[in-house]
PDB file of C-alpha atoms in Angstrom:
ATOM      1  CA  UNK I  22       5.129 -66.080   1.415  1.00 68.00           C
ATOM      2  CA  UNK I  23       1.613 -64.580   1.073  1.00 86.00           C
ATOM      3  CA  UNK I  24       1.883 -62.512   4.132  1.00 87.00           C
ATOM      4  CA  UNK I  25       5.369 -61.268   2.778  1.00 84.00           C
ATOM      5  CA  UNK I  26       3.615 -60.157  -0.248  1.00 84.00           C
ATOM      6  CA  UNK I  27       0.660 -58.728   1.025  1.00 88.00           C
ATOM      7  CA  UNK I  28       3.346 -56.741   3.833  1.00 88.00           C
ATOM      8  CA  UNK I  29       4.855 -55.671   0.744  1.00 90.00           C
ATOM      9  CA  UNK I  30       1.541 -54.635  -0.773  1.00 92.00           C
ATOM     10  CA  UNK I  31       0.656 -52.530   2.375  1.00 93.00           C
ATOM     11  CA  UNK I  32       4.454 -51.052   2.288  1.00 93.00           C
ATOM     12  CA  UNK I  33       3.808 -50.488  -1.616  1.00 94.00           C
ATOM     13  CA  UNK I  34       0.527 -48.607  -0.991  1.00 95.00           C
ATOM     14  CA  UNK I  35       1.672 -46.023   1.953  1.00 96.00           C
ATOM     15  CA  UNK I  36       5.340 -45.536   0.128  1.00 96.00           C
ATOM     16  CA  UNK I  37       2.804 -44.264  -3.060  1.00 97.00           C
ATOM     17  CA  UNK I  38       0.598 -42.795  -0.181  1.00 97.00           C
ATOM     18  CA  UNK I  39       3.686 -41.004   1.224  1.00 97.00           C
ATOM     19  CA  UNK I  40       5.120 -39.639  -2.044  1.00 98.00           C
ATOM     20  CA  UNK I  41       1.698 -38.539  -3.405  1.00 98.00           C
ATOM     21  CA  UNK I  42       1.432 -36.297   0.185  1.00 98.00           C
ATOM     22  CA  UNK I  43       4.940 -34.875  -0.760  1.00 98.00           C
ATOM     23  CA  UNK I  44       4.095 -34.273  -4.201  1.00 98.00           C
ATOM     24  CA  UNK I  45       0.972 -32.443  -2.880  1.00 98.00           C
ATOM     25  CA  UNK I  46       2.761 -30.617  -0.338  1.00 98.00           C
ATOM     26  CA  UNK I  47       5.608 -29.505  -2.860  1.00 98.00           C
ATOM     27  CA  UNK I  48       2.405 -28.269  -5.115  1.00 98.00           C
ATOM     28  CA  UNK I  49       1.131 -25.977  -2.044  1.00 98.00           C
ATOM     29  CA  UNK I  50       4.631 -24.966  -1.486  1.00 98.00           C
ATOM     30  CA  UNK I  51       5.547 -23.844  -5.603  1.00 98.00           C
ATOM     31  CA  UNK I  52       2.618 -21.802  -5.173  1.00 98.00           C
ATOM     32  CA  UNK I  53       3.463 -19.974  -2.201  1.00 98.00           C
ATOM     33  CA  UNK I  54       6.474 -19.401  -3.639  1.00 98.00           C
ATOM     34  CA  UNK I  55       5.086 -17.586  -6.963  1.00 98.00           C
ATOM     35  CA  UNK I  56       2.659 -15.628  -4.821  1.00 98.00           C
ATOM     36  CA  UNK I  57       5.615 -14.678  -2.805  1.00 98.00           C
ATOM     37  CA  UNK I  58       7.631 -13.877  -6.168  1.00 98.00           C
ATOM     38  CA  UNK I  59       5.092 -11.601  -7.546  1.00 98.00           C
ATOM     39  CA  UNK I  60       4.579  -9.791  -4.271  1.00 98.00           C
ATOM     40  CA  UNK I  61       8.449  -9.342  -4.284  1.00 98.00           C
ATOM     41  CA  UNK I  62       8.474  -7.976  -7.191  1.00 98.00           C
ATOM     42  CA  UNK I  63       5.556  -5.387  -6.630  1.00 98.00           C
ATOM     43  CA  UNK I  64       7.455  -4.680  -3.187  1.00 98.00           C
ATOM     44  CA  UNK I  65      10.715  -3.951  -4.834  1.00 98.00           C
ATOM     45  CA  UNK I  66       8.780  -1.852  -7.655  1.00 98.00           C
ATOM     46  CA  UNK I  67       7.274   0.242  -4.618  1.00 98.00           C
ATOM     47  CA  UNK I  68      10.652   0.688  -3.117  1.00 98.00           C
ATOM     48  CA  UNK I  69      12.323   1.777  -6.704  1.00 98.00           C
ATOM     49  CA  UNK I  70       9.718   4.153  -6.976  1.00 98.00           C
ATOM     50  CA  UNK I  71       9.753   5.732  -2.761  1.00 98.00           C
ATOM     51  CA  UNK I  72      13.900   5.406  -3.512  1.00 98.00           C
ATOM     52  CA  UNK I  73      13.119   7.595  -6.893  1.00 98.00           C
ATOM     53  CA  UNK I  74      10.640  10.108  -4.372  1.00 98.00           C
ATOM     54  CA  UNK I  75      12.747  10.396  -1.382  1.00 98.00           C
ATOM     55  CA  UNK I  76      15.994  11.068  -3.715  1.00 98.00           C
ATOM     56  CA  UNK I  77      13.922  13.658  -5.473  1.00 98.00           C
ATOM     57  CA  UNK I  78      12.679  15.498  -1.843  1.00 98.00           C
ATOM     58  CA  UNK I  79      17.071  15.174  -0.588  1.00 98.00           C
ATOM     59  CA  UNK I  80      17.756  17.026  -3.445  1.00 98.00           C
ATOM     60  CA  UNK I  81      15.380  19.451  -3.065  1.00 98.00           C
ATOM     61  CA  UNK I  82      15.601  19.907   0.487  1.00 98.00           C
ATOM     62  CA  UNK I  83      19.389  20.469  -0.109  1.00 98.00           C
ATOM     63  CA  UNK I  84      18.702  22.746  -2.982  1.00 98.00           C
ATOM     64  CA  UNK I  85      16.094  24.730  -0.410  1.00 98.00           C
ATOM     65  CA  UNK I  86      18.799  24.468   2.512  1.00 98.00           C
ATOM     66  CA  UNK I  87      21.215  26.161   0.370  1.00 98.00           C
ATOM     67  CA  UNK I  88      19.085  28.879  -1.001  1.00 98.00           C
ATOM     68  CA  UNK I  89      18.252  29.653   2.859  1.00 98.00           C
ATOM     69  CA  UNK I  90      21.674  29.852   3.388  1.00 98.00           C
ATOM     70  CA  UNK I  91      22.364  32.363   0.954  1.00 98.00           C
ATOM     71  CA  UNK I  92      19.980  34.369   2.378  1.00 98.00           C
ATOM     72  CA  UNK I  93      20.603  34.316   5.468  1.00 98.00           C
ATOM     73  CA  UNK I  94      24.166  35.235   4.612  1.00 98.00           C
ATOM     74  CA  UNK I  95      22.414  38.211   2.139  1.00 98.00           C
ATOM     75  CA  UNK I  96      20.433  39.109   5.305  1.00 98.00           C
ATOM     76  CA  UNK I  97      23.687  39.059   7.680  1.00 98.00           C
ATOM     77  CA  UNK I  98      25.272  41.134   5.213  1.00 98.00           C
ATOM     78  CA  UNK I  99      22.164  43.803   4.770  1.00 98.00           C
ATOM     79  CA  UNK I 100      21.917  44.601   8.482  1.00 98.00           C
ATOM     80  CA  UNK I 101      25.445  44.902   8.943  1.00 98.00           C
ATOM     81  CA  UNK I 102      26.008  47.495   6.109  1.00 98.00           C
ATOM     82  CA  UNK I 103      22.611  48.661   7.106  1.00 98.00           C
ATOM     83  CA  UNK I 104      24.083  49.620  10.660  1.00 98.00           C
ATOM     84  CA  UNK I 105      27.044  50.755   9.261  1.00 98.00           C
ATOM     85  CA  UNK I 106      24.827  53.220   7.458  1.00 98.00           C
ATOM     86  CA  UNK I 107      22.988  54.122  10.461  1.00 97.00           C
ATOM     87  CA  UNK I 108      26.320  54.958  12.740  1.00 97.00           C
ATOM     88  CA  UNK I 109      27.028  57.014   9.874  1.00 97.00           C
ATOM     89  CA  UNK I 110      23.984  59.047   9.784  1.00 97.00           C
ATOM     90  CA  UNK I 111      23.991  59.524  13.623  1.00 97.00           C
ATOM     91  CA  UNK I 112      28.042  60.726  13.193  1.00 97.00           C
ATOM     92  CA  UNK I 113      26.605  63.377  10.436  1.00 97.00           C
ATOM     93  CA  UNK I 114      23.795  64.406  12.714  1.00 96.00           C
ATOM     94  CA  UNK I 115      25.898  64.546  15.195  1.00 96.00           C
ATOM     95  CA  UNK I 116      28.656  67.061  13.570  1.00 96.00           C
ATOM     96  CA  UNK I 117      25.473  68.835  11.634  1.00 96.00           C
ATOM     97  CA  UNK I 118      23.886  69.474  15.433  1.00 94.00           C
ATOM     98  CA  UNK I 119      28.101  70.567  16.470  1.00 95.00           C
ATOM     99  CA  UNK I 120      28.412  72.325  13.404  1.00 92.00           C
ATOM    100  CA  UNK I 121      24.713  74.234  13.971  1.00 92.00           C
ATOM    101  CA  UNK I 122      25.684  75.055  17.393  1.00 91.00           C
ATOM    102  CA  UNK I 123      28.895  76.585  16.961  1.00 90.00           C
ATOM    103  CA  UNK I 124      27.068  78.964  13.762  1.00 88.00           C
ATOM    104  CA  UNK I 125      24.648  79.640  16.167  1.00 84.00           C
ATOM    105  CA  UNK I 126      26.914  80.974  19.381  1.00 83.00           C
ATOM    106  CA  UNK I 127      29.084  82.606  16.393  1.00 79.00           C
ATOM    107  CA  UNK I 128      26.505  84.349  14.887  1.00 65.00           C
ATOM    108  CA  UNK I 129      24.520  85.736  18.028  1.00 62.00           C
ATOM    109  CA  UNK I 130      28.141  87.043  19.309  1.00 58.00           C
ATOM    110  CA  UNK I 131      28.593  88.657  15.648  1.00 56.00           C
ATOM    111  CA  UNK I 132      24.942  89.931  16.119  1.00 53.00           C
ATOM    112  CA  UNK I 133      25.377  91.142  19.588  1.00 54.00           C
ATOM    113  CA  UNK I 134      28.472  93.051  18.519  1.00 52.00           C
ATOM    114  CA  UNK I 135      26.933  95.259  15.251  1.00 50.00           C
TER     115      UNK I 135
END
């Protein structure tokens, strides 16, 4: 019966052993997991605040997208009525040099003929 006991002694010792390494172990472990809490918790603070930034740059690189697309529209619409102008201005010379031309053959027959 001693040797029972004493097996039961040995058992007893590495079964308090065994649960004091688990204990331990479960320690190491609650730690990691409230260093990997807080680290969470700065990462997802970082990420609100790059979320805030890049939503803040979309916008404005929308808001600057647009605005170039007005003026390139404004600039579209320039040169065209700018070339518009410009076909005008070479119809007038055109008739002015016609016009000039014909006064001048008129007037050197009406000259010729006094």
């Amino acid at each position: 019966m001693s040797e029972k006991g004493a097996a039961l002694q040995t058992y007893n010792q590495e079964l308090v052993k065994g649960i004091e390494s688990l204990k331990r172990k479960r320690c190491e472990i609650v730690q990691w997991i409230s260093e990997d809490q807080r680290k969470k918790e700065v990462l997802e603070k970082e990420l609100a605040t790059v979320q805030a930034k890049l939503s803040t740059v979309c916008t404005s690189l929308q808001q600057n997208i647009d605005k170039k697309a007005s003026i390139d529209e404004s600039i579209e619409s320039c040169e065209s009525a700018y070339m518009k102008i410009l076909e005008s201005s070479q119809a007038l010379l055109n008739m002015v040099r016609q016009d000039a031309l014909s006064l001048d053959h008129s007037g050197s027959n009406k000259c010729e003929s006094t």
